[in-house]
PDB file of C-alpha atoms in Angstrom:
ATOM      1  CA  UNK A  21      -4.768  15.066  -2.158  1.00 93.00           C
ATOM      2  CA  UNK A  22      -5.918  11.340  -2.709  1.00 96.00           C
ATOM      3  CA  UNK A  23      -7.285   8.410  -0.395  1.00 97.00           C
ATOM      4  CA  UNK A  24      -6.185   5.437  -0.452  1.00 97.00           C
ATOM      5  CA  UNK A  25      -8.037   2.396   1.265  1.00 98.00           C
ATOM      6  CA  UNK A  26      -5.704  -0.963   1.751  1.00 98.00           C
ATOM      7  CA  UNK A  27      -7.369  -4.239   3.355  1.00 98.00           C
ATOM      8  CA  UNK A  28      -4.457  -6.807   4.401  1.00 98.00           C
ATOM      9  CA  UNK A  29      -5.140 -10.405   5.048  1.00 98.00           C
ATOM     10  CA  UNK A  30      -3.230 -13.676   4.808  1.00 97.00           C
ATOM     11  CA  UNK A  31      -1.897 -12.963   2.089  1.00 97.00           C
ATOM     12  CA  UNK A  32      -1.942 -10.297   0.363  1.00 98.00           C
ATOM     13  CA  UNK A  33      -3.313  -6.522   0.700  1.00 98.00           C
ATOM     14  CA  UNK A  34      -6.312  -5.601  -1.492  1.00 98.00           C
ATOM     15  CA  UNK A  35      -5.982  -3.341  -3.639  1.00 98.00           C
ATOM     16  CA  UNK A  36      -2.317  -4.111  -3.981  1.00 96.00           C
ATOM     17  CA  UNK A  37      -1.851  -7.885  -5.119  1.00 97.00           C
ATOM     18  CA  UNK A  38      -3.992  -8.539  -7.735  1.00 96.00           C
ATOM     19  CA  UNK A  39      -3.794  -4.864  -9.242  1.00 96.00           C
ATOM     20  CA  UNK A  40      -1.418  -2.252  -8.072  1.00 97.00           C
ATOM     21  CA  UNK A  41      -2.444   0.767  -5.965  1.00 98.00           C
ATOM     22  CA  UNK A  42      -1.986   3.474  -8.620  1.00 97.00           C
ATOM     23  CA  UNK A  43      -1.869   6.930  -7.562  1.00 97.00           C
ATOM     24  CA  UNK A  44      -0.523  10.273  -9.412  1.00 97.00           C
ATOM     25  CA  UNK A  45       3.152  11.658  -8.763  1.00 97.00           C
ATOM     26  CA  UNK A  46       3.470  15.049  -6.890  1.00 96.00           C
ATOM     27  CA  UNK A  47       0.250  14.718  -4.832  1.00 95.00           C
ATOM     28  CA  UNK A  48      -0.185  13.870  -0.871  1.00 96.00           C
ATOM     29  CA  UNK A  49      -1.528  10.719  -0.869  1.00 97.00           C
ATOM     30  CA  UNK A  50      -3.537   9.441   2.392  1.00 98.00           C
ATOM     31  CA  UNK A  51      -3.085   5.442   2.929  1.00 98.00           C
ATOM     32  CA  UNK A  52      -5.612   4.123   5.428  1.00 98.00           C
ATOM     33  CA  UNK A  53      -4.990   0.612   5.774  1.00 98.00           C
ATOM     34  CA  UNK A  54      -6.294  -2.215   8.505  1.00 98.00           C
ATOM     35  CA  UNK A  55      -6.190  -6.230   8.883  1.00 98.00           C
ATOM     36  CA  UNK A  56      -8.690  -8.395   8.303  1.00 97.00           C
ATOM     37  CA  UNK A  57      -7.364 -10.940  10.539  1.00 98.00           C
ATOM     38  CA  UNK A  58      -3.706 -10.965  12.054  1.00 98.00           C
ATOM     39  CA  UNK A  59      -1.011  -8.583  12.286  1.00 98.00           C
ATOM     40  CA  UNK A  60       0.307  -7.515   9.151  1.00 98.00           C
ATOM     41  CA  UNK A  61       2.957  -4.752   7.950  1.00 98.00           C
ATOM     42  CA  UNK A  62       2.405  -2.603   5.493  1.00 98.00           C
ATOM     43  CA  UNK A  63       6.439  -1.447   3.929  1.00 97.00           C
ATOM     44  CA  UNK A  64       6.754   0.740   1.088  1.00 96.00           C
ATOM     45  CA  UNK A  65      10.160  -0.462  -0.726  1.00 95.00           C
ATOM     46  CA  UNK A  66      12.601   2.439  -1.450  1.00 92.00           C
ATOM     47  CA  UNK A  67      10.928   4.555   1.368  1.00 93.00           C
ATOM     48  CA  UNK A  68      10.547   5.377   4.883  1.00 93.00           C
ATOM     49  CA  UNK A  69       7.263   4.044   4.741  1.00 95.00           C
ATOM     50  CA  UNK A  70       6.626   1.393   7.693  1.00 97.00           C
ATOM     51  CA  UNK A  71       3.692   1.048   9.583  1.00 97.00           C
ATOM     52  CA  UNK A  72       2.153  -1.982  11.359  1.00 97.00           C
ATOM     53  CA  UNK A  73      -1.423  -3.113  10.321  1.00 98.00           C
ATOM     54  CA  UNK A  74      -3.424  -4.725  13.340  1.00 98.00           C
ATOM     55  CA  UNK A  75      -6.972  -6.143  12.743  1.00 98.00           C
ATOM     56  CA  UNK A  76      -9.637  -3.623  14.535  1.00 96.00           C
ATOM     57  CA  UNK A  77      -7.507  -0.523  13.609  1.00 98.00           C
ATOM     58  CA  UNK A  78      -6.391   1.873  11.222  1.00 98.00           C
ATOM     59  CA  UNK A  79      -3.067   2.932  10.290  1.00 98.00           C
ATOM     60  CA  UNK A  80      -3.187   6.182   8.584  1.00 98.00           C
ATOM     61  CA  UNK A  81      -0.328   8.152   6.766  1.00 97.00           C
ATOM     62  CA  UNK A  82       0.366  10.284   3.896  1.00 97.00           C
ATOM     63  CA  UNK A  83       3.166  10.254   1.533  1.00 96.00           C
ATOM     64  CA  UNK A  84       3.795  12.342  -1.258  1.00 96.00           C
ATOM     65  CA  UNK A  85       6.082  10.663  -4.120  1.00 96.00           C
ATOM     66  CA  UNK A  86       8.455  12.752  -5.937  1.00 95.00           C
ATOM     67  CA  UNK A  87       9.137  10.330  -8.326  1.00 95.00           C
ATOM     68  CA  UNK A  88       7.202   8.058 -11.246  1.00 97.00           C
ATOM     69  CA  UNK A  89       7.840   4.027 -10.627  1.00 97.00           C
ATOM     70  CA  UNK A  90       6.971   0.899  -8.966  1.00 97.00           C
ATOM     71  CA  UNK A  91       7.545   0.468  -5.372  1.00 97.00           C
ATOM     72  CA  UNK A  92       7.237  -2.678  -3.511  1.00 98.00           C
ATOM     73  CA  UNK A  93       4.268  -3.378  -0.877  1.00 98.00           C
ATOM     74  CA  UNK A  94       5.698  -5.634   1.576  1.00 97.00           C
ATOM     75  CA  UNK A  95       4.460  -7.681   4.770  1.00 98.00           C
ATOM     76  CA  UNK A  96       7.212  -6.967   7.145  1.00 95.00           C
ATOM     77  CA  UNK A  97       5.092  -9.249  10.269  1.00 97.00           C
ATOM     78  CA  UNK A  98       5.158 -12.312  10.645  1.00 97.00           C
ATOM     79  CA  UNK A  99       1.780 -13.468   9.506  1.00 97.00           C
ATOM     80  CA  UNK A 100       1.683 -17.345   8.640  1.00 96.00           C
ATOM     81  CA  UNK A 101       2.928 -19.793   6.453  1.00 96.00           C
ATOM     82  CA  UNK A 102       3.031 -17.566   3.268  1.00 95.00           C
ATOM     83  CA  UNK A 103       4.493 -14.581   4.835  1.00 97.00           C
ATOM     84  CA  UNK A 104       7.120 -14.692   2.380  1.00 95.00           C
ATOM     85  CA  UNK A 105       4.863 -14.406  -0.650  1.00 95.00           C
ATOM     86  CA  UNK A 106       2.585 -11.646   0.923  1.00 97.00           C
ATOM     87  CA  UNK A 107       3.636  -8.820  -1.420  1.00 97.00           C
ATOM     88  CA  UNK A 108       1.868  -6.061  -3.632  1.00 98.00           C
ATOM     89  CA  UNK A 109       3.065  -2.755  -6.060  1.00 98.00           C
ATOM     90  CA  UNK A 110       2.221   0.874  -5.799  1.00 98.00           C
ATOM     91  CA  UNK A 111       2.545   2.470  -8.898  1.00 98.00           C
ATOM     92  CA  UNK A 112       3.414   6.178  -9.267  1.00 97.00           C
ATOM     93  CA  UNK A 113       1.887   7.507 -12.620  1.00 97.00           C
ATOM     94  CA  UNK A 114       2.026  11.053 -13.759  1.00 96.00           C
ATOM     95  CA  UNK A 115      -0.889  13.451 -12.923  1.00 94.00           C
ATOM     96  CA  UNK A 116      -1.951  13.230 -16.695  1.00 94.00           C
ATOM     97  CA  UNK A 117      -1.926   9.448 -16.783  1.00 95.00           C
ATOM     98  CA  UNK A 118      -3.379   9.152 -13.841  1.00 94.00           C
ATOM     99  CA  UNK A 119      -6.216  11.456 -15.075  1.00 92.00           C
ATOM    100  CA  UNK A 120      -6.395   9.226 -18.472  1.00 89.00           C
ATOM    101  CA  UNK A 121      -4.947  11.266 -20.665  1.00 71.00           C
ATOM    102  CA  UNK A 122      -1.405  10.242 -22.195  1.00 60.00           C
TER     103      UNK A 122
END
């Protein structure tokens, strides 16, 4: 399986908004995410995938994704002014992309 490490903060989740989280199709994949300052949600468009993010912990779950694509990161808390622009992308690649081949 694969780790991934997600910071949220007003606003935005790093990795996430400037890049996307990329991680291979097929494969459990472990997301261990926390706040760096007020609540936060962490929503996977297209999934189940829902967890809250509160500063001082860490929310862990794994998904595995069945399917190549984009899927939405979304804040789904209430978390300031620019709630509404706090977004990010996980992007399923195949296990051969993924590995940097073609």
């Amino acid at each position: 399986g694969y780790e991934a490490y997600v910071v949220a903060y007003q606003f935005g989740f790093e990795p996430g908004s400037s890049e996307p989280i990329t991680v291979p199709r097929g494969t459990d994949v472990t997301f261990y995410v926390t706040s760096r300052d007020v609540v936060h949600g962490f929503s996977l468009a297209g999934t189940n995938v829902n967890t809250m993010v509160i500063p001082g912990q860490i929310a862990e779950f794994t998904v595995t994704f069945d399917e190549t694509g984009t899927y939405g990161v979304l804040c789904n808390e209430y978390c300031g002014a620019q709630h509404h622009e706090m977004a990010g992308e996980v992007e399923v690649v195949s296990q051969s992309e993924f590995d940097g081949g073609n």
